[in-house]
């Protein structure tokens, strides 16, 4: 598999927005895993 890496240098405002998006995605992922674990056992 070939990958390409790009460096990004976001502004402080954009960096803040990205951190919020990643945090929200992490919460959704963790809640989903929790629900799967509850339903399986």
PDB file of C-alpha atoms in Angstrom:
ATOM      1  CA  UNK A   1       0.000   0.000   0.000  1.00  0.00           C
ATOM      2  CA  UNK A   2       1.332   3.413  -0.925  1.00  0.00           C
ATOM      3  CA  UNK A   3       0.630   6.391   1.302  1.00  0.00           C
ATOM      4  CA  UNK A   4       1.164  10.097   0.947  1.00  0.00           C
ATOM      5  CA  UNK A   5       1.699  12.441   3.853  1.00  0.00           C
ATOM      6  CA  UNK A   6       0.833  16.124   3.737  1.00  0.00           C
ATOM      7  CA  UNK A   7       1.828  18.617   6.390  1.00  0.00           C
ATOM      8  CA  UNK A   8      -0.795  21.200   7.231  1.00  0.00           C
ATOM      9  CA  UNK A   9      -0.308  24.407   9.133  1.00  0.00           C
ATOM     10  CA  UNK A  10      -3.791  25.522  10.165  1.00  0.00           C
ATOM     11  CA  UNK A  11      -4.600  28.833  11.747  1.00  0.00           C
ATOM     12  CA  UNK A  12      -5.435  28.810  15.458  1.00  0.00           C
ATOM     13  CA  UNK A  13      -9.122  29.132  14.601  1.00  0.00           C
ATOM     14  CA  UNK A  14      -9.096  26.161  12.220  1.00  0.00           C
ATOM     15  CA  UNK A  15      -7.038  24.081  14.658  1.00  0.00           C
ATOM     16  CA  UNK A  16      -9.668  24.719  17.332  1.00  0.00           C
ATOM     17  CA  UNK A  17     -12.454  23.596  14.986  1.00  0.00           C
ATOM     18  CA  UNK A  18     -10.556  20.422  14.051  1.00  0.00           C
ATOM     19  CA  UNK A  19     -10.014  19.568  17.716  1.00  0.00           C
ATOM     20  CA  UNK A  20     -13.760  19.893  18.337  1.00  0.00           C
ATOM     21  CA  UNK A  21     -14.528  17.610  15.365  1.00  0.00           C
ATOM     22  CA  UNK A  22     -12.036  14.983  16.518  1.00  0.00           C
ATOM     23  CA  UNK A  23     -13.406  15.146  20.049  1.00  0.00           C
ATOM     24  CA  UNK A  24     -16.974  14.670  18.793  1.00  0.00           C
ATOM     25  CA  UNK A  25     -15.935  11.743  16.579  1.00  0.00           C
ATOM     26  CA  UNK A  26     -14.114  10.120  19.513  1.00  0.00           C
ATOM     27  CA  UNK A  27     -17.208  10.452  21.725  1.00  0.00           C
ATOM     28  CA  UNK A  28     -19.453   8.900  19.075  1.00  0.00           C
ATOM     29  CA  UNK A  29     -16.968   6.056  18.573  1.00  0.00           C
ATOM     30  CA  UNK A  30     -16.696   5.365  22.305  1.00  0.00           C
ATOM     31  CA  UNK A  31     -20.481   5.414  22.783  1.00  0.00           C
ATOM     32  CA  UNK A  32     -20.880   3.044  19.827  1.00  0.00           C
ATOM     33  CA  UNK A  33     -18.325   0.598  21.240  1.00  0.00           C
ATOM     34  CA  UNK A  34     -19.990   0.789  24.648  1.00  0.00           C
ATOM     35  CA  UNK A  35     -23.384  -0.040  23.127  1.00  0.00           C
ATOM     36  CA  UNK A  36     -21.938  -2.943  21.125  1.00  0.00           C
ATOM     37  CA  UNK A  37     -20.322  -4.363  24.256  1.00  0.00           C
ATOM     38  CA  UNK A  38     -23.569  -4.068  26.256  1.00  0.00           C
ATOM     39  CA  UNK A  39     -25.567  -5.858  23.568  1.00  0.00           C
ATOM     40  CA  UNK A  40     -23.062  -8.684  23.103  1.00  0.00           C
ATOM     41  CA  UNK A  41     -22.648  -9.738  26.660  1.00  0.00           C
TER      42      UNK A  41
END
